[in-house]
CSV table of C-alpha atoms in Angstrom, one decimal:
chain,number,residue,atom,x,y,z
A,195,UNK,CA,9.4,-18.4,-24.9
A,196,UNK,CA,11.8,-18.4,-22.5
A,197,UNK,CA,10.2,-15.4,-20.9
A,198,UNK,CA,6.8,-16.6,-21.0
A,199,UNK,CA,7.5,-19.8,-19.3
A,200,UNK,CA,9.5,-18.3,-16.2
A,201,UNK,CA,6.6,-15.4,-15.9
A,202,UNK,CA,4.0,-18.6,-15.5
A,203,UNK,CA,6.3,-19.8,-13.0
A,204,UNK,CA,6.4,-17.0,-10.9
A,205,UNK,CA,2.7,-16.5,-11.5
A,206,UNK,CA,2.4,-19.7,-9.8
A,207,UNK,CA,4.4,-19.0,-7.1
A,208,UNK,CA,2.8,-16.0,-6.0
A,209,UNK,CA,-0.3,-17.8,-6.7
A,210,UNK,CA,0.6,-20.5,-4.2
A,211,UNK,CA,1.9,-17.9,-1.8
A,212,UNK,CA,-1.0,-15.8,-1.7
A,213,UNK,CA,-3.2,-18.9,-0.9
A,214,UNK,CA,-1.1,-19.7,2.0
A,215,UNK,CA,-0.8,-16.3,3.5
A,216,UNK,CA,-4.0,-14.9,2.1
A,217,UNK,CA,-2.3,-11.1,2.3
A,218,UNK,CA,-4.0,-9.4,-1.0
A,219,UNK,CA,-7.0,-11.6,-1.1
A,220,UNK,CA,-8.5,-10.9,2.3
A,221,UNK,CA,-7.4,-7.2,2.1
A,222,UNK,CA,-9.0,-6.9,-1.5
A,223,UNK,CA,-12.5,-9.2,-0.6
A,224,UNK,CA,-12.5,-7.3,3.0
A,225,UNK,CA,-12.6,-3.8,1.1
A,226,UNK,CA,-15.1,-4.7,-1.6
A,227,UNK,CA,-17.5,-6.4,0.6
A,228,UNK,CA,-17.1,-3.1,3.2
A,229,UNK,CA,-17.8,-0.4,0.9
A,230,UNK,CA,-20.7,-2.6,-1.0
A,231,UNK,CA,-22.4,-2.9,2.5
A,232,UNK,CA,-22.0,0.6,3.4
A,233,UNK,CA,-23.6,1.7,0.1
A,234,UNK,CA,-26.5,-0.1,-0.1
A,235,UNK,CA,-27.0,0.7,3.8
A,236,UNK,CA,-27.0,4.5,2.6
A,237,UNK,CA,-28.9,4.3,-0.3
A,238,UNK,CA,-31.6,2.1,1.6
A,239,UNK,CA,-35.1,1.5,-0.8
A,240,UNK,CA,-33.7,4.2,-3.2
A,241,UNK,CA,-33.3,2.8,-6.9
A,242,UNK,CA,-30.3,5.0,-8.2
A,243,UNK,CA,-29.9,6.0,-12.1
A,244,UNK,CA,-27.3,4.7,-14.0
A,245,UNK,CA,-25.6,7.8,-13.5
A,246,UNK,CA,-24.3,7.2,-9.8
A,247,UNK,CA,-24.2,2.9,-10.2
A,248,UNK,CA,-21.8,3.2,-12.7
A,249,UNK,CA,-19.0,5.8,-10.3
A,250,UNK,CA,-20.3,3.7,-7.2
A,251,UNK,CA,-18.6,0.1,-8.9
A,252,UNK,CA,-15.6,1.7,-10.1
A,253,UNK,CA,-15.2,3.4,-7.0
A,254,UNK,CA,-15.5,0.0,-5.2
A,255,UNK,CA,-13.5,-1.3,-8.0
A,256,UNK,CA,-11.0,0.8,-8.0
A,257,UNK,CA,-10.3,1.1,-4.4
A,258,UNK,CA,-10.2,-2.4,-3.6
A,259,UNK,CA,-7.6,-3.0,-6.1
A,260,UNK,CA,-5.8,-0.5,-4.8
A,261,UNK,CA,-5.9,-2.0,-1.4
A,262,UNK,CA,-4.5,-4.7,-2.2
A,263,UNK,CA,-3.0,-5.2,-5.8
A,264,UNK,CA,0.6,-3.2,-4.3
A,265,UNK,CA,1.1,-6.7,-2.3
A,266,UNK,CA,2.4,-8.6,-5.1
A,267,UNK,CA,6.0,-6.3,-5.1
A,268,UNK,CA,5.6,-5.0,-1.6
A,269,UNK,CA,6.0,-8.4,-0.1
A,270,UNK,CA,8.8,-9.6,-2.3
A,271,UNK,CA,10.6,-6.3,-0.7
A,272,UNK,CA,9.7,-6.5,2.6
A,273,UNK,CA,10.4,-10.4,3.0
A,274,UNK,CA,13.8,-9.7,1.6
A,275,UNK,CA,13.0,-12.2,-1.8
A,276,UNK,CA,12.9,-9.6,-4.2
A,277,UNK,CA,16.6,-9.6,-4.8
A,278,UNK,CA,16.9,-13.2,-4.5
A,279,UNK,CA,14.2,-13.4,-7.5
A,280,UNK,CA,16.5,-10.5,-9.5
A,281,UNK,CA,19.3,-12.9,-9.3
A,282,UNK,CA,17.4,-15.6,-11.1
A,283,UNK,CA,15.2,-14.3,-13.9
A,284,UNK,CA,14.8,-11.4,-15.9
A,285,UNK,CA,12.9,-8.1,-14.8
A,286,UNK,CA,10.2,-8.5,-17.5
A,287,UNK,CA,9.7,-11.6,-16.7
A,288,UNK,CA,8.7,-10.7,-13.1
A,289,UNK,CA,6.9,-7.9,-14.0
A,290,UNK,CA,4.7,-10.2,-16.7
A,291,UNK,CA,4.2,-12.8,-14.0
A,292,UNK,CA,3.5,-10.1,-11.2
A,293,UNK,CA,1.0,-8.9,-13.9
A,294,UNK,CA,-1.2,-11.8,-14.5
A,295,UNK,CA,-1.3,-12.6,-11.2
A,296,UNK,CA,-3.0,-9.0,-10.3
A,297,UNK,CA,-5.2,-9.6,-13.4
A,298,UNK,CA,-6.5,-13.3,-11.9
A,299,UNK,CA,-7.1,-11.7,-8.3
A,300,UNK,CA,-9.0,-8.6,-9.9
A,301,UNK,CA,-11.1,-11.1,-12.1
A,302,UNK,CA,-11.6,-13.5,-9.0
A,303,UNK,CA,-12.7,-10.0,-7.0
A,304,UNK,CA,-15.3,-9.0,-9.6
A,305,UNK,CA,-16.6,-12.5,-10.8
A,306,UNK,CA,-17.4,-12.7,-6.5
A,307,UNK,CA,-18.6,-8.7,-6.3
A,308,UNK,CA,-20.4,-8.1,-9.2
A,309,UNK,CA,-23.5,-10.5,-9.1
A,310,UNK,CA,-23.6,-8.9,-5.2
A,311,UNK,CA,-23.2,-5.3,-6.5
A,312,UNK,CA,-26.3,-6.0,-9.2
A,313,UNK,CA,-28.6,-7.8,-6.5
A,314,UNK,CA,-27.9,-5.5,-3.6
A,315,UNK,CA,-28.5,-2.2,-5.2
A,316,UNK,CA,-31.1,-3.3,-7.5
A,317,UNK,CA,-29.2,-3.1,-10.8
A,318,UNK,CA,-31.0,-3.6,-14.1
A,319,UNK,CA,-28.2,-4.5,-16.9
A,320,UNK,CA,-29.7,-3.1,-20.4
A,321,UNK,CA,-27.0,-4.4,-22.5
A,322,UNK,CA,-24.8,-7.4,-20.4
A,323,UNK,CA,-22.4,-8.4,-23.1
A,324,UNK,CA,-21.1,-4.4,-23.1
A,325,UNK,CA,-21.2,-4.3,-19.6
A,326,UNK,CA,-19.1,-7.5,-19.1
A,327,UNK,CA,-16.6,-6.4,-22.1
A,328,UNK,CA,-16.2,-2.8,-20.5
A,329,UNK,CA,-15.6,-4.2,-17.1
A,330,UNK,CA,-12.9,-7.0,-18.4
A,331,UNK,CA,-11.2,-4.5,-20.4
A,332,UNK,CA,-11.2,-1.8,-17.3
A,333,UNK,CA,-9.9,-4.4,-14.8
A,334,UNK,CA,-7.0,-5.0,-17.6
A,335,UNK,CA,-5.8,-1.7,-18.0
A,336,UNK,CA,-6.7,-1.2,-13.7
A,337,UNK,CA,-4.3,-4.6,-13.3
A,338,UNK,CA,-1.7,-3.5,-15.6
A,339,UNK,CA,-1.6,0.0,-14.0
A,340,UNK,CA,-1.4,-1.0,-10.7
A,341,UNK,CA,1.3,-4.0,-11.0
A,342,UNK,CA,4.0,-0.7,-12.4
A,343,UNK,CA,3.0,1.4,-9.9
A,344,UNK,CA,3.3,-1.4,-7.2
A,345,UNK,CA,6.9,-2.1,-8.5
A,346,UNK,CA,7.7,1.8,-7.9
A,347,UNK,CA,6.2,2.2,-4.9
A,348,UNK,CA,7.9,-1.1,-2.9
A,349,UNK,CA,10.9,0.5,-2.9
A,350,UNK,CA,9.6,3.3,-0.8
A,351,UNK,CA,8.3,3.9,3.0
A,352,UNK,CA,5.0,5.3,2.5
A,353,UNK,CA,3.8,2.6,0.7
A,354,UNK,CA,-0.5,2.5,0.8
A,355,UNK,CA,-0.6,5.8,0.9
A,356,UNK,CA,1.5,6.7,-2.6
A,357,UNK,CA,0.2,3.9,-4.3
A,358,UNK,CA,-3.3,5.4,-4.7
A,359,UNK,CA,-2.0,8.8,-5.1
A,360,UNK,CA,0.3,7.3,-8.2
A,361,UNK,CA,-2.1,5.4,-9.4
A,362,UNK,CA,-5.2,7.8,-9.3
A,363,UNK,CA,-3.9,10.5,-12.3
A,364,UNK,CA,-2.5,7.9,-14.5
A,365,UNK,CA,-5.9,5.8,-14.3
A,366,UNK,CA,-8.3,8.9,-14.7
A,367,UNK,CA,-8.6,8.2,-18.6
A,368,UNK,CA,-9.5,4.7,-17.5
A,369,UNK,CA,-12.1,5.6,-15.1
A,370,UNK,CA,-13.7,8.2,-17.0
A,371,UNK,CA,-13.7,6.0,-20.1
A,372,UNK,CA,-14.9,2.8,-17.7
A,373,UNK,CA,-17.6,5.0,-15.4
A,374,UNK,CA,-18.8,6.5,-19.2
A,375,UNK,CA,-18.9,2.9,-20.8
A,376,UNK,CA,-20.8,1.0,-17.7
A,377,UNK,CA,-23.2,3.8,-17.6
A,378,UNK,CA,-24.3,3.6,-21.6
A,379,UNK,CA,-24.3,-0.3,-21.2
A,380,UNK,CA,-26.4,-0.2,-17.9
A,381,UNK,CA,-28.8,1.8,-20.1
A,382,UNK,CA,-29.0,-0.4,-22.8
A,383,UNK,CA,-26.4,1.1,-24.9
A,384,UNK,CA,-25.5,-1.3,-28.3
A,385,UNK,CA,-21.8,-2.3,-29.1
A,386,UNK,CA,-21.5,0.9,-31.8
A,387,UNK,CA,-22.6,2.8,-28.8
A,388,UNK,CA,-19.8,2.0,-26.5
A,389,UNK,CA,-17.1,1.5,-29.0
A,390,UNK,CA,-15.2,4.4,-28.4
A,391,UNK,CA,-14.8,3.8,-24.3
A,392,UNK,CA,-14.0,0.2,-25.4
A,393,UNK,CA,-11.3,1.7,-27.7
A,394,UNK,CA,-10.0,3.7,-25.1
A,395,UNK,CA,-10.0,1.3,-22.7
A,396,UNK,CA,-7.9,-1.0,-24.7
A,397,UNK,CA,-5.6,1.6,-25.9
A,398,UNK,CA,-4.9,2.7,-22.8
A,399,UNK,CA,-3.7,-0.9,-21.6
A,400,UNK,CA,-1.8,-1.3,-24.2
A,401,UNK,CA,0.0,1.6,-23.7
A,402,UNK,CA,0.3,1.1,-20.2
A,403,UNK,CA,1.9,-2.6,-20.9
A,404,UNK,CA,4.5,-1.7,-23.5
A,405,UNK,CA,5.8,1.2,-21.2
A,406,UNK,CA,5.7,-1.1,-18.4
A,407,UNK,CA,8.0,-3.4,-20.5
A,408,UNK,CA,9.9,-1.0,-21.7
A,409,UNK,CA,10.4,0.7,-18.2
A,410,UNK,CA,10.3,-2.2,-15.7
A,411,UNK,CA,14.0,-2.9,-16.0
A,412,UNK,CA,14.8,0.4,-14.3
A,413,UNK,CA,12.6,0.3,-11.6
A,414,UNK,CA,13.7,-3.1,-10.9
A,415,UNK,CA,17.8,-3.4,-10.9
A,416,UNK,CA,17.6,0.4,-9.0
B,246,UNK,CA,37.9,-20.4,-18.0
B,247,UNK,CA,35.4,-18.3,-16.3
B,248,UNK,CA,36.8,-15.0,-14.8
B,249,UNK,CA,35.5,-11.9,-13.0
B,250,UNK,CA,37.3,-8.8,-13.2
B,251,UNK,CA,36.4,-5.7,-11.0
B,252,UNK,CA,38.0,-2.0,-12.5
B,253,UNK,CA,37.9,0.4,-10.8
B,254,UNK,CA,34.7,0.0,-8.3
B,255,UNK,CA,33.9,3.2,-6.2
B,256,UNK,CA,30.6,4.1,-4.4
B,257,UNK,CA,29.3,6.0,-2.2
B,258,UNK,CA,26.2,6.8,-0.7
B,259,UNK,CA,25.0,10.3,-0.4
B,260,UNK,CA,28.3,12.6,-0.4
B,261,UNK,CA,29.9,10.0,1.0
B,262,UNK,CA,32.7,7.6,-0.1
B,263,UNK,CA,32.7,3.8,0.8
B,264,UNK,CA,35.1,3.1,-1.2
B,265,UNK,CA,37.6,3.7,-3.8
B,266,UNK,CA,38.7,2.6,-7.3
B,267,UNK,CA,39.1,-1.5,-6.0
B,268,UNK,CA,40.2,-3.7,-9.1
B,269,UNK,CA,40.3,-7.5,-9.0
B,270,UNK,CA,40.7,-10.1,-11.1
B,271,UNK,CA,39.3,-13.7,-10.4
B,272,UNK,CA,39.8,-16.6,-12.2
B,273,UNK,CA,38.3,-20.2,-12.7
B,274,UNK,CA,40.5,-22.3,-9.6
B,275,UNK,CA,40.8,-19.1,-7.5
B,276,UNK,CA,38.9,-17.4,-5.0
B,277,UNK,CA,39.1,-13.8,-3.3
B,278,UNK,CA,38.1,-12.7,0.1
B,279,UNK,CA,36.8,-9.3,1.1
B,280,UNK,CA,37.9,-8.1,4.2
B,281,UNK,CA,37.1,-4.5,6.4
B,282,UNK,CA,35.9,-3.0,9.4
B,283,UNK,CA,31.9,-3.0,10.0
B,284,UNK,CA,30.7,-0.3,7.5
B,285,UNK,CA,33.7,-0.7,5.2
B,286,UNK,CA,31.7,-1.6,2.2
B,287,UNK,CA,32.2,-5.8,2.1
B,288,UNK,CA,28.0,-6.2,1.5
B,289,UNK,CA,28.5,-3.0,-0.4
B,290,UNK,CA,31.3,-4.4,-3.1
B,291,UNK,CA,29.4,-8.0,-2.9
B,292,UNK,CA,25.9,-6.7,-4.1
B,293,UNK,CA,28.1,-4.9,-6.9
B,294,UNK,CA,29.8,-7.9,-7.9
B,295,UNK,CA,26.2,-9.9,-8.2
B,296,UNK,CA,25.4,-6.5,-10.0
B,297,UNK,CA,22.5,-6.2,-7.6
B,298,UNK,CA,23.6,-2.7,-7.0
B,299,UNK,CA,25.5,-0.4,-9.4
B,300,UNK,CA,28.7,1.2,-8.4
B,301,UNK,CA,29.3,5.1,-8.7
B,302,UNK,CA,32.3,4.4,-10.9
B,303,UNK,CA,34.2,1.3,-12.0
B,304,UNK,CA,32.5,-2.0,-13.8
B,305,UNK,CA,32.4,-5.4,-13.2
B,306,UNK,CA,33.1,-7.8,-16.2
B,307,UNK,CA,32.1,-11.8,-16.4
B,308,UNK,CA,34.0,-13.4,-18.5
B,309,UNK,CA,34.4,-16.9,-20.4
B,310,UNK,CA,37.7,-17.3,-22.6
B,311,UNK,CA,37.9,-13.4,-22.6
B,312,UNK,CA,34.4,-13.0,-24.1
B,313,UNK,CA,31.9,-11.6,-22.2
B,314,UNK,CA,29.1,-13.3,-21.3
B,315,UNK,CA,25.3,-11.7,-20.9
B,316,UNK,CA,23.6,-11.3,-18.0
B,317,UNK,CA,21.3,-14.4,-18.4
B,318,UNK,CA,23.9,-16.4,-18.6
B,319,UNK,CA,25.7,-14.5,-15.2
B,320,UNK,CA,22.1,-15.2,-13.2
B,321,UNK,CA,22.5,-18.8,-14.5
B,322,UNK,CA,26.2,-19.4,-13.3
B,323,UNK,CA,25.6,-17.2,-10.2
B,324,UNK,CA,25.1,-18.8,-6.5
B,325,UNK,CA,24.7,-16.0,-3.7
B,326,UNK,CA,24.0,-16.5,0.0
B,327,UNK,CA,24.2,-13.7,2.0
B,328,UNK,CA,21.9,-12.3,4.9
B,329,UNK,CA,19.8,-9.9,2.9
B,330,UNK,CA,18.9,-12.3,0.2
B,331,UNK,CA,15.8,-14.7,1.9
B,332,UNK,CA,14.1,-17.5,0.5
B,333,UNK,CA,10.4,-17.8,0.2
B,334,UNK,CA,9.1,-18.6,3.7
B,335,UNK,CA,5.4,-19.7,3.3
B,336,UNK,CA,6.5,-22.6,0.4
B,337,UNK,CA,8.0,-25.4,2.0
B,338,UNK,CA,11.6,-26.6,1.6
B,339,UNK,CA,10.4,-28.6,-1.8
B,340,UNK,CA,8.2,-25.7,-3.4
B,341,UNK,CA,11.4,-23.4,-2.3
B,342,UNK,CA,14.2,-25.9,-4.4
B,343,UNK,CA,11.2,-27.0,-7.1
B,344,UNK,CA,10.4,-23.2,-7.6
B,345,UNK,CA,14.2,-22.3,-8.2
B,346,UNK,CA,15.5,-25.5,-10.1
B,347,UNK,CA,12.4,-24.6,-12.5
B,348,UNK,CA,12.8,-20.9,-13.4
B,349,UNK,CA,16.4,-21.8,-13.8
B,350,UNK,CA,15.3,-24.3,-16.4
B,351,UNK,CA,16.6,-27.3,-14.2
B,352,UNK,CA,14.1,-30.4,-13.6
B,353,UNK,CA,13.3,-30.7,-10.8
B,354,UNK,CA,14.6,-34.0,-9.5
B,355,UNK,CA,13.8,-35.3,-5.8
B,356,UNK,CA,16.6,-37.3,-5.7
B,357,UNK,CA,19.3,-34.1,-6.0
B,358,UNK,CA,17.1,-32.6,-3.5
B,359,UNK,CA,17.3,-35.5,-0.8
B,360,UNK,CA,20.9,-35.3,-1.9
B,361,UNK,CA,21.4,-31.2,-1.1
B,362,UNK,CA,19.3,-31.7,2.0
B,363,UNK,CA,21.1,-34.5,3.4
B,364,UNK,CA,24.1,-32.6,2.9
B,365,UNK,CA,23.2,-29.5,4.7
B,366,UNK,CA,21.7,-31.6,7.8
B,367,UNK,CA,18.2,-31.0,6.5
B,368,UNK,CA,16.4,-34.6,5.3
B,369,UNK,CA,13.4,-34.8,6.4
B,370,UNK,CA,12.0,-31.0,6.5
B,371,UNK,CA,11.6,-31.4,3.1
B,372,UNK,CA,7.8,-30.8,3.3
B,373,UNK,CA,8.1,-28.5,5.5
B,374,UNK,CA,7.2,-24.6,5.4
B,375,UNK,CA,10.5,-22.6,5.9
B,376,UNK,CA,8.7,-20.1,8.6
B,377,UNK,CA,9.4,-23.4,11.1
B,378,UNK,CA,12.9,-23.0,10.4
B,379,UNK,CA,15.6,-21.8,12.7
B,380,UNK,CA,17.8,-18.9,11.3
B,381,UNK,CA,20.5,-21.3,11.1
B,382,UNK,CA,18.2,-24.0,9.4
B,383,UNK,CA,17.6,-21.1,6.7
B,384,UNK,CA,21.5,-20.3,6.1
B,385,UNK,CA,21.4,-24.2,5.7
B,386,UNK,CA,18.7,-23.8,3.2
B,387,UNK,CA,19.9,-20.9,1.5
B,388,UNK,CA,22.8,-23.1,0.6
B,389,UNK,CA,20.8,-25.8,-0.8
B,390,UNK,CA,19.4,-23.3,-3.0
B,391,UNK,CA,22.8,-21.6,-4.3
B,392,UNK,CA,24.0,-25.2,-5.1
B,393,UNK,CA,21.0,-26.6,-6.5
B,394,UNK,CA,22.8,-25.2,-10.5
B,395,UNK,CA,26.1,-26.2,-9.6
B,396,UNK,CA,27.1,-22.5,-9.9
B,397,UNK,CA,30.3,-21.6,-11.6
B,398,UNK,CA,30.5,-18.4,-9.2
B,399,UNK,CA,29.5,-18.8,-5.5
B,400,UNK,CA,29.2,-15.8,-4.0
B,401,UNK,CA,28.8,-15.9,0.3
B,402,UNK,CA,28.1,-13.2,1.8
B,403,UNK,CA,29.3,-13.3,6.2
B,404,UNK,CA,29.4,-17.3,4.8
B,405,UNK,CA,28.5,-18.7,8.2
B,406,UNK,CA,26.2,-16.6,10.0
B,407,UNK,CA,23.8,-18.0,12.2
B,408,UNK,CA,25.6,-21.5,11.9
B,409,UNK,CA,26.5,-24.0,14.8
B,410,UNK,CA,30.1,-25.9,14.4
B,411,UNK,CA,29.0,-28.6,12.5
B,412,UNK,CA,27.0,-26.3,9.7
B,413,UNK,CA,30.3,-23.8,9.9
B,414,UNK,CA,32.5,-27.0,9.0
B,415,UNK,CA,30.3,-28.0,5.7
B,416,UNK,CA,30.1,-24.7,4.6
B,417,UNK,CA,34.1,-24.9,5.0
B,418,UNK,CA,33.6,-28.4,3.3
B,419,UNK,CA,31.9,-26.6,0.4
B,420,UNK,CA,33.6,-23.4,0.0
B,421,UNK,CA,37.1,-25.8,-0.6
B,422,UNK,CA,35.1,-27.8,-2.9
B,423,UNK,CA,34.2,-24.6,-5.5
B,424,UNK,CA,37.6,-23.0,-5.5
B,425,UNK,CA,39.2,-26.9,-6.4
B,426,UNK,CA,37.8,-25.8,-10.3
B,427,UNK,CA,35.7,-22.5,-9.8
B,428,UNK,CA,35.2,-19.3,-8.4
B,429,UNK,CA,34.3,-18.2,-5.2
B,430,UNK,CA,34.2,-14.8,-3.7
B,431,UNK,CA,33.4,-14.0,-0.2
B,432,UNK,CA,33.3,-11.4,2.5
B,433,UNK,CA,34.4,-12.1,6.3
B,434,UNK,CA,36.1,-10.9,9.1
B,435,UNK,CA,36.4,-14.3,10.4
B,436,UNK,CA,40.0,-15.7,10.6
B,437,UNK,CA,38.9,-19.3,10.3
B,438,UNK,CA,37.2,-18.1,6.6
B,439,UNK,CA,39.9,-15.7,5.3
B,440,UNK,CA,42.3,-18.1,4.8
B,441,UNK,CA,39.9,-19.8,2.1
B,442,UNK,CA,40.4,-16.9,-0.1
B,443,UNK,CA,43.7,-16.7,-2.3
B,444,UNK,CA,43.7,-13.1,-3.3
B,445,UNK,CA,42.6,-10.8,-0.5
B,446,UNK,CA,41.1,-6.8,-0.7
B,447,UNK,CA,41.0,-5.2,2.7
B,448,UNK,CA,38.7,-2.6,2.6
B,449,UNK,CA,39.2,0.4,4.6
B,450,UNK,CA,42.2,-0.3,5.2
């Protein structure tokens, strides 16, 4: 209980932080908008297949978190705060706090990007419901990978650039299972049809979270 | 009665040797002063203490009637100022104390706030963001912080840095106040500060 309560209360610090100093969220919008504009300038009248929509929103996906979900631990180093925060909770209940925060500003991105992503390229959803369920259970497993991998790499110097390099191998069952999913569901693919990439998907988060839990402590007290 | 006791603390960095096999003991009442040359290993030995670090050999035991105590408990007893450890600088002075009384499980009261600020020359910027703050105005803060538990070990860290006279004599004021009953451990090369601290470790020397 104890745990829970003091990871709301830093989620609710770095959610009053990030609304003052607007570091992730204009770095994360910024990028999503970017590339979104860029691809539907490229594509121009073209209607694509499912077969390159569903890559092109896990690229933009994926990228944006990426430019901006490393924030949440790189600023508690480079501010000096992060050992003032290890001398007043517990490590896991940083890293669950740090996690749901990363989880709001992924959901915030994609409840903003995604009706722009389906009007701008001309996207016909077959089967919404899957699409929505393969997208929240991507962005989970996406949050929850990127929130350890921040917590590694904000102890080191070449911070942007390692982060996506970390996180690209350890997400690829999560892209492949996500860009597979979104495709099936784009083309009208039923629940039965998609289980398995919703199996994986949630599998792989859970994983991801009970190493994370298990590991954090280490990473954290160096 | 609370009591530290260091054994045996070495560390180095790389290949090389800061220092060696330090032991301590610190009791409830007392207070101990870490002395040295720049680069002697005070900050070293003080983030080892507040186990923010972990030494290459040696161990650092908290205490309470010769049990040991866990390490929620220690971050619960534990004040530490020091010039690496920074408060949160886009939260004002209120979100900064309501922010720590809270995930320390303390209410957060107003009143011990006005209180702690008015001590530390501060009433007034209570609503205000600490990025407006002088760097002495944050070592005043930082102080409002470590006190906000009533910690049974304060911990300073170069205890007045960045402070004028007056915020040098309440930090004074406050340092003779903690080891009346509890602990306090501090590193200086200050004169006026080292005669706060009853048992003394030079390092380097």
């Amino acid at each position: 209980m104890l745990l829970v309560r003091n990871a709301y209360i830093i989620f609710l610090k770095d959610f009053h932080l990030e609304f003052r100093s607007r570091y992730a969220l204009n770095a994360i919008f910024l990028f999503a908008i970017t590339t979104l504009t860029a691809i539907s300038f490229s594509i121009g009248p073209l209607r694509l297949k499912s077969e390159i929509l569903s890559p092109l929103l896990w690229i933009i996906l994926f990228f944006s978190a990426m430019s901006g979900l490393s924030h949440i631990f790189v600023r508690e180093e480079e501010q000096q705060t992060a050992d003032t925060l290890r001398l007043v909770t517990s490590a896991n209940a940083v890293f669950l706090g740090k996690w749901i925060f990363n989880m709001v500003l992924l959901f915030s991105l994609e409840l903003f990007i995604l009706p722009i992503y389906l009007a701008m390229l001309g996207v016909s959803v077959g089967n919404f419901r899957v699409f929505l369920f393969i997208i929240l259970l991507g962005s989970f497993g996406l949050a929850s990978v990127a929130t350890l991998i921040a917590a590694i790499i904000s102890q080191a110097s070449a911070k942007g650039a390692l982060f996506a390099v970390l996180s690209f191998p350890i997400s690829l069952p999560l892209l492949i299972s996500g860009i597979h999913g979104t495709r099936l569901a784009l083309d009208g693919g039923t629940l039965a049809e998609c289980l398995p990439d919703l199996q994986i998907l949630f599998s792989f988060s859970i994983v991801i979270i009970t190493l994370s839990l298990l590991l954090f402590e280490f990473i954290w007290r160096k | 009665m609370w009591q530290i006791t260091g054994s045996d603390i070495s560390q180095k960095f790389n290949q090389r040797l800061i220092f060696e096999n330090i032991s301590f003991e610190v009791a409830s009442g007392h207070s101990l002063v870490l002395t040295g040359a720049n680069g002697s290993g005070k900050t070293t030995l003080v983030r080892i203490v507040c186990q923010l670090n972990r030494p290459y050999k040696g161990q650092i035991r908290f205490t309470r009637d010769q049990k040991n105590i866990s390490d929620q408990e220690i971050y619960a007893r534990m004040g530490l100022v020091g010039p690496y450890l920074q408060l949160y600088n886009y939260l004002t002075a209120f979100e900064n104390y309501s922010f720590f009384a809270r995930i320390r499980g303390l209410a957060v009261d107003n009143s011990q706030l006005k209180r702690l600020m008015e001590r530390m020359g501060l009433r007034g910027r209570e609503l205000d963001e600490l990025r407006t703050f002088s760097s002495g105005m944050l070592q005043r803060m930082k102080y409002v912080i470590a006190l906000l538990h009533q910690p049974e070990f304060l911990i300073l860290d170069e205890p007045t840095a960045n402070l004028d006279e007056a915020g040098a004599a309440l930090v004074y004021e406050i340092m003779q106040e903690q080891k009346k009953d509890r602990i306090l451990i501090f590193a200086t090369n200050e004169p006026a500060e080292v005669k706060f601290g009853e048992i003394k470790i030079a390092l380097g020397a």
